[in-house]
Coordinates of C-alpha atoms in Angstrom, one line a residue:
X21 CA 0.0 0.0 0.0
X22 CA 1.7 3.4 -1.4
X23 CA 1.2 7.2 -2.1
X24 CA 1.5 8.3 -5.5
X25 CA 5.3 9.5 -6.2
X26 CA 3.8 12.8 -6.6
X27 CA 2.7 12.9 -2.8
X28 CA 4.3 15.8 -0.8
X29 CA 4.2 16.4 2.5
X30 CA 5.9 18.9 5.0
X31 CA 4.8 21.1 7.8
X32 CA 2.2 24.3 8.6
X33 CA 2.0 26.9 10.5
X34 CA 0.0 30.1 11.0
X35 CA 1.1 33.8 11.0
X36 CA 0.2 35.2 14.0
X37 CA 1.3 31.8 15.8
X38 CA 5.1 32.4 14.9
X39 CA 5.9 35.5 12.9
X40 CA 6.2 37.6 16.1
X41 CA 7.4 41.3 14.8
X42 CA 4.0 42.8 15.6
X43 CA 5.2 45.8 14.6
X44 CA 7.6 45.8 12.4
X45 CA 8.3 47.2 8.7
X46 CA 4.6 48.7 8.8
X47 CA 2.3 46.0 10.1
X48 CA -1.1 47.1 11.5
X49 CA -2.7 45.5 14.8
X50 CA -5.3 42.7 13.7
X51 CA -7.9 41.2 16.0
X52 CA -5.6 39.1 17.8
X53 CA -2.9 41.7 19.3
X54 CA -6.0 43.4 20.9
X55 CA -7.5 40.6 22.2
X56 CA -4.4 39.2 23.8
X57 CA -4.9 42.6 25.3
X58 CA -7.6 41.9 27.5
X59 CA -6.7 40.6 30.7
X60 CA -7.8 36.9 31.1
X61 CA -8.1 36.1 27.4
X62 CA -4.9 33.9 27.5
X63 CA -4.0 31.5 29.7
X64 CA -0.4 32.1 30.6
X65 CA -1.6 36.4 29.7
X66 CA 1.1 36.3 26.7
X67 CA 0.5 36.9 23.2
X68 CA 2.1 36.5 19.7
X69 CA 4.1 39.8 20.2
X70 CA 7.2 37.5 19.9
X71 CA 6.3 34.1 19.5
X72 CA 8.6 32.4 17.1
X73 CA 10.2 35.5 16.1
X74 CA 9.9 33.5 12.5
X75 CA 9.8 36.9 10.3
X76 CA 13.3 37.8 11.4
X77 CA 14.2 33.9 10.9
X78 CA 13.3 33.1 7.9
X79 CA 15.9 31.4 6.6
X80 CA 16.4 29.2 9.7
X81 CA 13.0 28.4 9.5
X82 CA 13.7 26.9 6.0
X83 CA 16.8 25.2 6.8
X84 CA 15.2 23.2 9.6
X85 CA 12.6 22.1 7.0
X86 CA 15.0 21.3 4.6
X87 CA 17.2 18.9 7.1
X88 CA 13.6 17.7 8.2
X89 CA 13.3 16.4 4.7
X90 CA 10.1 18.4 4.3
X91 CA 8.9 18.7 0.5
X92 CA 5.8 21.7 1.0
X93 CA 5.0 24.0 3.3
X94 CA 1.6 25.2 4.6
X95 CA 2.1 28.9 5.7
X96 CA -0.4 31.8 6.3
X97 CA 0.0 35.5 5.3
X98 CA -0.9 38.4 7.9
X99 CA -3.2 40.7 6.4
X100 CA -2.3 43.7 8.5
X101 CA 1.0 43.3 6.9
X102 CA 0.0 43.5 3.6
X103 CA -2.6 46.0 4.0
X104 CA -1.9 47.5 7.5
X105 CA -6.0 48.5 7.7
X106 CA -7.1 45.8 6.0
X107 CA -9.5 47.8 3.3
X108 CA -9.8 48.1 -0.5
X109 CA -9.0 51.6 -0.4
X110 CA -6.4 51.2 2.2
X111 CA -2.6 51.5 1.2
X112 CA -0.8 48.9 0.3
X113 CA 2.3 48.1 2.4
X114 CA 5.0 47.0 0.2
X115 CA 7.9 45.9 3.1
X116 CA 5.3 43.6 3.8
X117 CA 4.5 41.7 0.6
X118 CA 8.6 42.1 -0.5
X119 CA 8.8 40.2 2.3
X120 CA 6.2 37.4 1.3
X121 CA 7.8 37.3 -2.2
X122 CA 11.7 37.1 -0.6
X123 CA 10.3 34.0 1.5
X124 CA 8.5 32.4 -1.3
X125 CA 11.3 32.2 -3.5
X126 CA 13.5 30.6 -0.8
X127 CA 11.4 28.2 -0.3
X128 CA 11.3 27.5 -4.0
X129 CA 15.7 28.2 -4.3
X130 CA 15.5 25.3 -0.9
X131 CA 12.9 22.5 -3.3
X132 CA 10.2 23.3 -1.1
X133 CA 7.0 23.7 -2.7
X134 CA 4.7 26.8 -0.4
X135 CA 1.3 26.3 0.7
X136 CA -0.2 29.7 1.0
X137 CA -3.1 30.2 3.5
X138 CA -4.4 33.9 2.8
X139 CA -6.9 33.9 6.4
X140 CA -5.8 32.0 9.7
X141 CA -8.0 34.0 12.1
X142 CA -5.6 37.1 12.0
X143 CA -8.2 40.0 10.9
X144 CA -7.4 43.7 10.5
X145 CA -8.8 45.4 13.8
X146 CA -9.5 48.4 11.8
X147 CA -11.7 46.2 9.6
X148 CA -13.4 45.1 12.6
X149 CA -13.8 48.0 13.9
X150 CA -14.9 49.8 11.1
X151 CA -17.8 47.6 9.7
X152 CA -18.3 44.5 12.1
X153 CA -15.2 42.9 10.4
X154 CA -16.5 39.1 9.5
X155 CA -20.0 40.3 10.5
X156 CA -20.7 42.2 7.1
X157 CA -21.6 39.9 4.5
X158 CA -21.6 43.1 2.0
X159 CA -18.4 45.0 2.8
X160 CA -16.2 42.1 4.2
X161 CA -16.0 39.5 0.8
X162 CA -15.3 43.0 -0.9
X163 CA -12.1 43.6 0.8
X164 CA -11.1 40.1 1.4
X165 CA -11.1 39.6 -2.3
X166 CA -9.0 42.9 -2.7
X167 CA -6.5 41.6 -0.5
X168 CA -6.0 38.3 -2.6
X169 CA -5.6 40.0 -5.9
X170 CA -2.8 42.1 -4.0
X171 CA -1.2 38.7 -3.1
X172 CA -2.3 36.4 -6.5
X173 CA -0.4 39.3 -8.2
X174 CA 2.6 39.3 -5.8
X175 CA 3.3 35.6 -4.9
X176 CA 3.0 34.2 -9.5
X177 CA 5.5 31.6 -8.0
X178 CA 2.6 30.4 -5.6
X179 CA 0.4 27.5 -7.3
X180 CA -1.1 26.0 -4.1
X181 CA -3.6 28.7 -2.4
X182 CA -5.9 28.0 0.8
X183 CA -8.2 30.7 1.2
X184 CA -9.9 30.5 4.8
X185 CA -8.6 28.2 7.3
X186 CA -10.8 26.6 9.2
X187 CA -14.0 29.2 9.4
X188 CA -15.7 27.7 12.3
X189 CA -13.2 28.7 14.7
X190 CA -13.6 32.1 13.5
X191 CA -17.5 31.5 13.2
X192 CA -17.9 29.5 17.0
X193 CA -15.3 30.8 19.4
X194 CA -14.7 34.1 17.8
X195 CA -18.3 35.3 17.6
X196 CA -20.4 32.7 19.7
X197 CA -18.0 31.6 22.8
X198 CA -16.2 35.0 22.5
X199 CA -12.5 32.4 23.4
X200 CA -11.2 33.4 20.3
X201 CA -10.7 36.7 18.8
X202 CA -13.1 39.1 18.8
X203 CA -14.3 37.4 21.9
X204 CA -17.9 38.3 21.1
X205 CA -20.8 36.4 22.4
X206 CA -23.5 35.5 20.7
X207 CA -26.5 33.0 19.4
X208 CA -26.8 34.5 16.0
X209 CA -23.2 35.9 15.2
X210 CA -21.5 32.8 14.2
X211 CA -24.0 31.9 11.5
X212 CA -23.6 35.3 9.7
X213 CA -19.7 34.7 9.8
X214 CA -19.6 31.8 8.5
X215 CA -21.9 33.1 5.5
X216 CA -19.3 36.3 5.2
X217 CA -16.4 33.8 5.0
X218 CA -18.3 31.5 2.5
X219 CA -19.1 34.3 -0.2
X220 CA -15.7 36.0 0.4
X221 CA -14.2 32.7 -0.1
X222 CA -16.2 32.4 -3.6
X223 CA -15.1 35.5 -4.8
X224 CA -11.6 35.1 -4.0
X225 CA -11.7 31.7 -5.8
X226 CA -13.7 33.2 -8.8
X227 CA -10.6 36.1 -8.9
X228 CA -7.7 33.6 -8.8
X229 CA -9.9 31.3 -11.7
X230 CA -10.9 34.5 -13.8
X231 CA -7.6 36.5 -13.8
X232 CA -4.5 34.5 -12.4
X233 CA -4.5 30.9 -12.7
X234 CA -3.4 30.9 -16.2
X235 CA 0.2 32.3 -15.4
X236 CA 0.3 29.6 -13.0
X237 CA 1.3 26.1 -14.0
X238 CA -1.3 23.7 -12.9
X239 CA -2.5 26.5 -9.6
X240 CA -5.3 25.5 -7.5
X241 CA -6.9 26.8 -4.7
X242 CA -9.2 25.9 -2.1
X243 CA -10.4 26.2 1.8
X244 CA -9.5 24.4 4.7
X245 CA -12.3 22.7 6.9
X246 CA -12.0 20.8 10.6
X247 CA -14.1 18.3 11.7
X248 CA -13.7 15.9 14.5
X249 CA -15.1 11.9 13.4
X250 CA -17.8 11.2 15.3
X251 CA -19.3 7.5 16.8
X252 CA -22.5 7.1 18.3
X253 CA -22.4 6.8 22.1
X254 CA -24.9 3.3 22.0
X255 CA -24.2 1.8 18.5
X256 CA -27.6 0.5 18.5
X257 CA -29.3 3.3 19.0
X258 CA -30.8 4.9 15.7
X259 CA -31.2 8.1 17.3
X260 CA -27.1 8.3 18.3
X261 CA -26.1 6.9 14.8
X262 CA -28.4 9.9 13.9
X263 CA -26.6 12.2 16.2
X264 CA -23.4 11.4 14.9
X265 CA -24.2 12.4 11.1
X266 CA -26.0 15.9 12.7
X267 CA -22.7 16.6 14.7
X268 CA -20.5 15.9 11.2
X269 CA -22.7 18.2 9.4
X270 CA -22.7 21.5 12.3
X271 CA -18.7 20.7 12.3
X272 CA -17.7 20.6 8.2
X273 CA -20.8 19.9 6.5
X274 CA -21.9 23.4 7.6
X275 CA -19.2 24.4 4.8
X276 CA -18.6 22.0 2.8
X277 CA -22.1 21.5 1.7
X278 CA -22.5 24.9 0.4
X279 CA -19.6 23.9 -1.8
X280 CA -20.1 20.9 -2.7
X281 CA -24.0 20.5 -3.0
X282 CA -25.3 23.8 -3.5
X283 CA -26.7 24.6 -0.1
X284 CA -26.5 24.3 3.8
X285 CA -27.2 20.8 5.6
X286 CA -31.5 20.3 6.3
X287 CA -30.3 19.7 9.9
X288 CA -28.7 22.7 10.2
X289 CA -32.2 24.8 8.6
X290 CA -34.4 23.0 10.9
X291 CA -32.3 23.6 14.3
X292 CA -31.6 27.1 13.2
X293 CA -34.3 28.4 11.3
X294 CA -34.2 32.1 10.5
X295 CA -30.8 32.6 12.1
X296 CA -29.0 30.5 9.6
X297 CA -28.6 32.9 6.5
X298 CA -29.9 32.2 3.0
X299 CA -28.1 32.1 -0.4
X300 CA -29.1 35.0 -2.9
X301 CA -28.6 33.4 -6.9
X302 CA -25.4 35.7 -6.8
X303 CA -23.8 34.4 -3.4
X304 CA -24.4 30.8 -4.6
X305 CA -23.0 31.1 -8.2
X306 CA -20.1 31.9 -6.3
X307 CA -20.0 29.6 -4.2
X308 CA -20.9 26.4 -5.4
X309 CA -17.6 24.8 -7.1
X310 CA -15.3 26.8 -5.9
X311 CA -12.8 24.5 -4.1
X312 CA -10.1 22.6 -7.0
X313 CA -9.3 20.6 -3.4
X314 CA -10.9 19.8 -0.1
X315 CA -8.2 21.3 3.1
X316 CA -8.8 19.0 6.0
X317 CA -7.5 19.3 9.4
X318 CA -8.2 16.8 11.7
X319 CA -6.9 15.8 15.2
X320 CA -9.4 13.3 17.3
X321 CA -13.0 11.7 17.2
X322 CA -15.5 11.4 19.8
X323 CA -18.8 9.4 21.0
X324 CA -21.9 11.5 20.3
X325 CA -25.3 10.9 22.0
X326 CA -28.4 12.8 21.1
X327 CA -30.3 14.5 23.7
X328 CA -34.1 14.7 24.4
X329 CA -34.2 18.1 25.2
X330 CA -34.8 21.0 22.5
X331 CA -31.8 22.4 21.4
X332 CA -31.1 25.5 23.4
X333 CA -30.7 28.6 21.4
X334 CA -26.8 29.0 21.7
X335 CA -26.0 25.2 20.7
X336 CA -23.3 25.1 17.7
X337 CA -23.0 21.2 17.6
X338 CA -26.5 19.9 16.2
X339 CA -28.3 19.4 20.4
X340 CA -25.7 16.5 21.1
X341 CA -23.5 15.5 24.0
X342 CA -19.9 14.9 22.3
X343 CA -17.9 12.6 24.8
X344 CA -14.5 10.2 24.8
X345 CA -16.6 7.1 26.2
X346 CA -18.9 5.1 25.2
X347 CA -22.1 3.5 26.4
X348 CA -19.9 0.7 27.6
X349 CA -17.1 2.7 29.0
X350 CA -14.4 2.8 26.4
X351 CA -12.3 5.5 26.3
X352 CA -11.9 6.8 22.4
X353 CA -8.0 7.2 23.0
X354 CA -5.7 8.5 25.9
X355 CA -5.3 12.4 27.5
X356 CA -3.8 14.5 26.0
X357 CA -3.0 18.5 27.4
X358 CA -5.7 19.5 25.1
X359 CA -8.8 18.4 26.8
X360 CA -10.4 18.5 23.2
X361 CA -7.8 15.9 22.0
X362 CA -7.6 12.3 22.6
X363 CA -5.8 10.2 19.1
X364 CA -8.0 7.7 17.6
X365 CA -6.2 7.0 14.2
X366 CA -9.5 4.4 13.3
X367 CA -11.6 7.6 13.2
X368 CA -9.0 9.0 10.8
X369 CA -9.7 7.0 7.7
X370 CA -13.5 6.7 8.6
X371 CA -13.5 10.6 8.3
X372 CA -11.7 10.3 5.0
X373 CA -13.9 7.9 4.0
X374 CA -16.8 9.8 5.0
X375 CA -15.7 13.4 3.3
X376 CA -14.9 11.5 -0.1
X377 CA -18.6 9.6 -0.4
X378 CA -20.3 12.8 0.2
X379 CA -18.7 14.5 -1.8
X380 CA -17.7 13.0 -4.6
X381 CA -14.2 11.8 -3.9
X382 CA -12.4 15.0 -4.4
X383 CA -9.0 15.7 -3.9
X384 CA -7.9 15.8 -0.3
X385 CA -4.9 17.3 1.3
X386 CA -4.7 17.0 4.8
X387 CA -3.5 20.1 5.5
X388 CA -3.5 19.9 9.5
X389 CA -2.8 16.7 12.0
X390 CA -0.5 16.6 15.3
X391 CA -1.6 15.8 19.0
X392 CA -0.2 17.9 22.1
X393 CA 1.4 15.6 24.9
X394 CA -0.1 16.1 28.4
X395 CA 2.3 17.4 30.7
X396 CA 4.6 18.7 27.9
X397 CA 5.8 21.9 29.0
X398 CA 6.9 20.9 32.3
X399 CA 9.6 18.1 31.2
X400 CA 12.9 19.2 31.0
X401 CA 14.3 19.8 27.2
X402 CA 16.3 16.4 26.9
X403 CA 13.6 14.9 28.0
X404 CA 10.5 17.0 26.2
X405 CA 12.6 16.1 22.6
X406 CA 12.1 11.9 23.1
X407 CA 8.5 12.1 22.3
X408 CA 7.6 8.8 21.5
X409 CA 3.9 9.6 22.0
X410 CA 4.0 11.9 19.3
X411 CA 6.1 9.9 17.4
X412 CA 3.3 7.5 17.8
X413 CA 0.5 9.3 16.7
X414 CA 2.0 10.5 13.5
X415 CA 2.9 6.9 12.8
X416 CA -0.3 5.3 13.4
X417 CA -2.4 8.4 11.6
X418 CA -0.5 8.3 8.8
X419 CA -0.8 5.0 7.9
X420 CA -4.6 4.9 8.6
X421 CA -4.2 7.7 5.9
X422 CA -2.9 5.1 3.3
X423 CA -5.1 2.2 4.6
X424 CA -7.7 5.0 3.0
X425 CA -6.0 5.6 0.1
X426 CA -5.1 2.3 -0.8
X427 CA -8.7 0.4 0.3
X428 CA -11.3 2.9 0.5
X429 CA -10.6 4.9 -3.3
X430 CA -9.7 8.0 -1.0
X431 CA -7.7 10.9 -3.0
X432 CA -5.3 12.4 -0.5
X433 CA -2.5 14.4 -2.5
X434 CA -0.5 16.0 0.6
X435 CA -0.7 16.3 4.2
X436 CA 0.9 18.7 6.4
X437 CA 2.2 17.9 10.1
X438 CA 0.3 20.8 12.8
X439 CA 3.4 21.8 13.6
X440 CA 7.0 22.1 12.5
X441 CA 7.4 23.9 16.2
X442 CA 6.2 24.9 19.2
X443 CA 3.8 28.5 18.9
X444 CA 2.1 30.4 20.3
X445 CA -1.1 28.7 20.4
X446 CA -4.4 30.8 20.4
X447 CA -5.9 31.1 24.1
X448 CA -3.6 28.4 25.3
X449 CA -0.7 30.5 24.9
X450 CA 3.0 29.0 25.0
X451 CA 1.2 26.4 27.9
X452 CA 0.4 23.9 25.1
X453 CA 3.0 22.4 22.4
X454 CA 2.0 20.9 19.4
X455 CA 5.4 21.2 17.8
X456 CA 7.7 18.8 16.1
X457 CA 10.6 21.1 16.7
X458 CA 10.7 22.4 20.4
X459 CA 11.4 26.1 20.6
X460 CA 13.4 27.4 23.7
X461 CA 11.1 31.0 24.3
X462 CA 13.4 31.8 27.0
X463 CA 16.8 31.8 25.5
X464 CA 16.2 33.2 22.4
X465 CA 13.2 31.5 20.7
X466 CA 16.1 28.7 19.8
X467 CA 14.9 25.4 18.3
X468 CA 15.7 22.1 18.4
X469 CA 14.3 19.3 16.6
X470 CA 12.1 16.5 18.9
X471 CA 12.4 12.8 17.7
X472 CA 8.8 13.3 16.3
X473 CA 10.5 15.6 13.7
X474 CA 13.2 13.3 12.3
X475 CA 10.2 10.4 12.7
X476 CA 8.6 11.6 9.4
X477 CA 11.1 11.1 6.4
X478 CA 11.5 7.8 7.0
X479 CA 8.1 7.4 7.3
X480 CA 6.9 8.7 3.9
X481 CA 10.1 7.1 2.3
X482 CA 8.5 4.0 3.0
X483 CA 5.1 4.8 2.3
X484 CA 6.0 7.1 -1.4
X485 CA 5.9 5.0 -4.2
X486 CA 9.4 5.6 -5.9
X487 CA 8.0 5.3 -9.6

């Protein structure tokens, strides 16, 4: 059982999770630099003012790739450092794409092929300030599709684009939760942000098709969904095997439907009624079709049992309980320091599976997949770099991956390890590591590669078909 020869794999990462240089060579302050502001946001009170300090490192950054063995990279740009307030008739800030475009072609100069992600949470404040940000369905797609012709035109070497990355996190905890950036609550918000991302994501697509793909050889471009799998609580109950194909389609279906079938899930209509925004003609000619891939990041499944109860009015996840044991007591897989998180490689290829059925077996690159270790941060550093439980994971996910492939008629072209270090990571701060490569924030942001990085060459060297 083999990938294609043309597989690649490599690493991602996120802007605001390693750049650091908040301020530097004329970037503005997005949504996250003021809501690391607020006192109690973050769990250890830091924020990404540092973090990797990647922008001024660039060229380490691709050096530890390269003796990684790593053959792509997934990478996100900051908008406030392209255009510092985020608007179409904003300035552009050219320090800030030179830099994009002097990165790029290293990567290209090292034989590493860039996975651009124009959105990972990171949006203007002024935009959000000045409209609603993600809350205007008008305004919004209007200057996000501005901003991607600035970088479409800047980055012709790029030929892998990712447009949003992962919208319900900007959608749920953003808007819904208020634990992410903005950090507003609500029962309604989320809905309209995800349909602002949608749209914007449609015109963005239909830009790149219309007026740049042509100058690129063989350039695609897509979004990135997450979903968790999802078994039923008490396998013999109808109602929980139910449950479990409601929670799928709140989590990716909520996005993926619209552009794959035309439309939102039923389940989602019925729960939400009027809150859940509808398609004008325009909105879905754009959005319909628009993906030349499917972006999945996934990290864990869960049991799902259905409730009895109406839904209340701020429920995101389709009036279920999501759990790690079953009806009979087994535990889906072991703790991790993300009480979200629990490895279950099975629910891997069953996710796979289930994406590619619905959807007609498109082209899949697993653009996100990694596990935190419990305890992590507290281990000293010779200790924190043996980690076999990582090393573990990757193993056993990867090759459910392939089991997929090479069984089940799945099309996975790429996948990306979440993450080639340690980062800052959203309200967690620097408490929780999901890096391959630990990074030393106290001395200097120095890094130094765990086993789990030097686990994965080998790895796809056995599993790559050589011809």
């Amino acid at each position: 059982m083999l990938l294609p020869k043309s597989f690649q794999w490599g690493f991602a990462t996120a802007a605001y999770q390693i750049e650091g240089a908040i301020d530097k060579d004329g970037r503005g302050p997005s949504i996250w630099d003021t809501f690391c502001a607020i006192p109690g946001k973050i769990a250890d009170g830091s924020s990404g003012a540092t973090a990797c300090d990647s922008y001024n490192r660039t060229a380490d950054d691709i050096a530890l790739l390269k003796s990684l063995g790593a053959t792509a990279y997934r990478f996100s740009i900051s908008w406030s450092r392209i255009i510092p307030k985020g608007g179409r008739d904003d300035p552009v800030n050219q320090p800030g794409v030179d830099h994009y475009v002097r990165f790029v072609d290293d990567l290209l100069a090292a034989g590493i092929t860039p996975f651009v992600t124009l959105f990972h949470w990171d949006l203007p404040e002024e935009l959000h300030r000045r409209y609603g940000g993600l809350l205007n369905r008008d305004e919004f797609p209007l200057d996000y599709e501005n901003y991607a012709r600035v970088m479409f035109k800047a980055l012709r070497r790029v030929s892998n684009w990712i447009t949003f990355n992962e919208p319900l996190c900007s959608a749920v905890p953003g808007y819904g939760s208020g634990t992410f950036a903005p950090g507003r609550r609500s029962a309604s918000e989320p809905w309209v942000v995800g349909h602002s991302i949608l749209v914007a994501h449609g015109r963005a697509v239909k830009a790149y098709r219309d007026d740049f793909r042509a100058a690129s050889d063989g350039g695609q471009i897509g979004i990135v969904l997450n979903g968790d799998f999802a078994y039923p609580w008490d396998s013999s109950d109808p109602a929980d095997r139910e449950a479990c194909e409601r929670r799928l389609e709140f989590f990716t279906a909520w996005f993926a439907d619209p552009i794959y079938l035309g439309d939102y899930p039923a389940s989602m209509r019925r729960q939400l009624g009027r809150r859940l925004p509808t398609f004008t003609a325009e909105e879905k000619a754009l959005v319909q079709g628009s993906n030349d891939f499917y972006g999945m990041n996934h990290y864990t499944s869960n049991y799902v049992r259905h409730r009895t109860s109406p839904a209340s009015e701020d429920d995101t996840e389709g009036n279920v309980d999501v759990l790690f044991h079953n009806k009979q007591g087994q535990c889906i897989g072991p703790e991790t320091q993300s009480p979200w998180l629990r490895p279950c490689p099975a629910g891997f290829r069953d996710f796979l599976v289930w994406i590619s059925r619905r959807y007609g077996y498109p082209k899949i690159y697993v653009t996100e997949n990694g596990t935190s270790l419990k305890g992590e941060s507290d281990l000293p550093r010779e200790e924190l770099l043996n980690d076999d439980f990582r090393v573990r994971y990757y193993a056993e996910y990867i090759r459910s991956m392939v089991t997929a492939v090479a069984l089940d008629g799945v099309k996975v072209e790429g996948y990306f390890a979440w993450s080639l270090m340690d980062n800052f990571e959203w309200a967690d701060g620097y408490v929780t590591r999901f890096g391959v490569t630990y990074v030393d924030y106290e001395n200097g942001q120095q890094r130094f590669p765990k086993k789990s990085a030097k686990s994965l060459k080998p790895l796809f060297d056995e599993l790559i078909a050589k011809e």
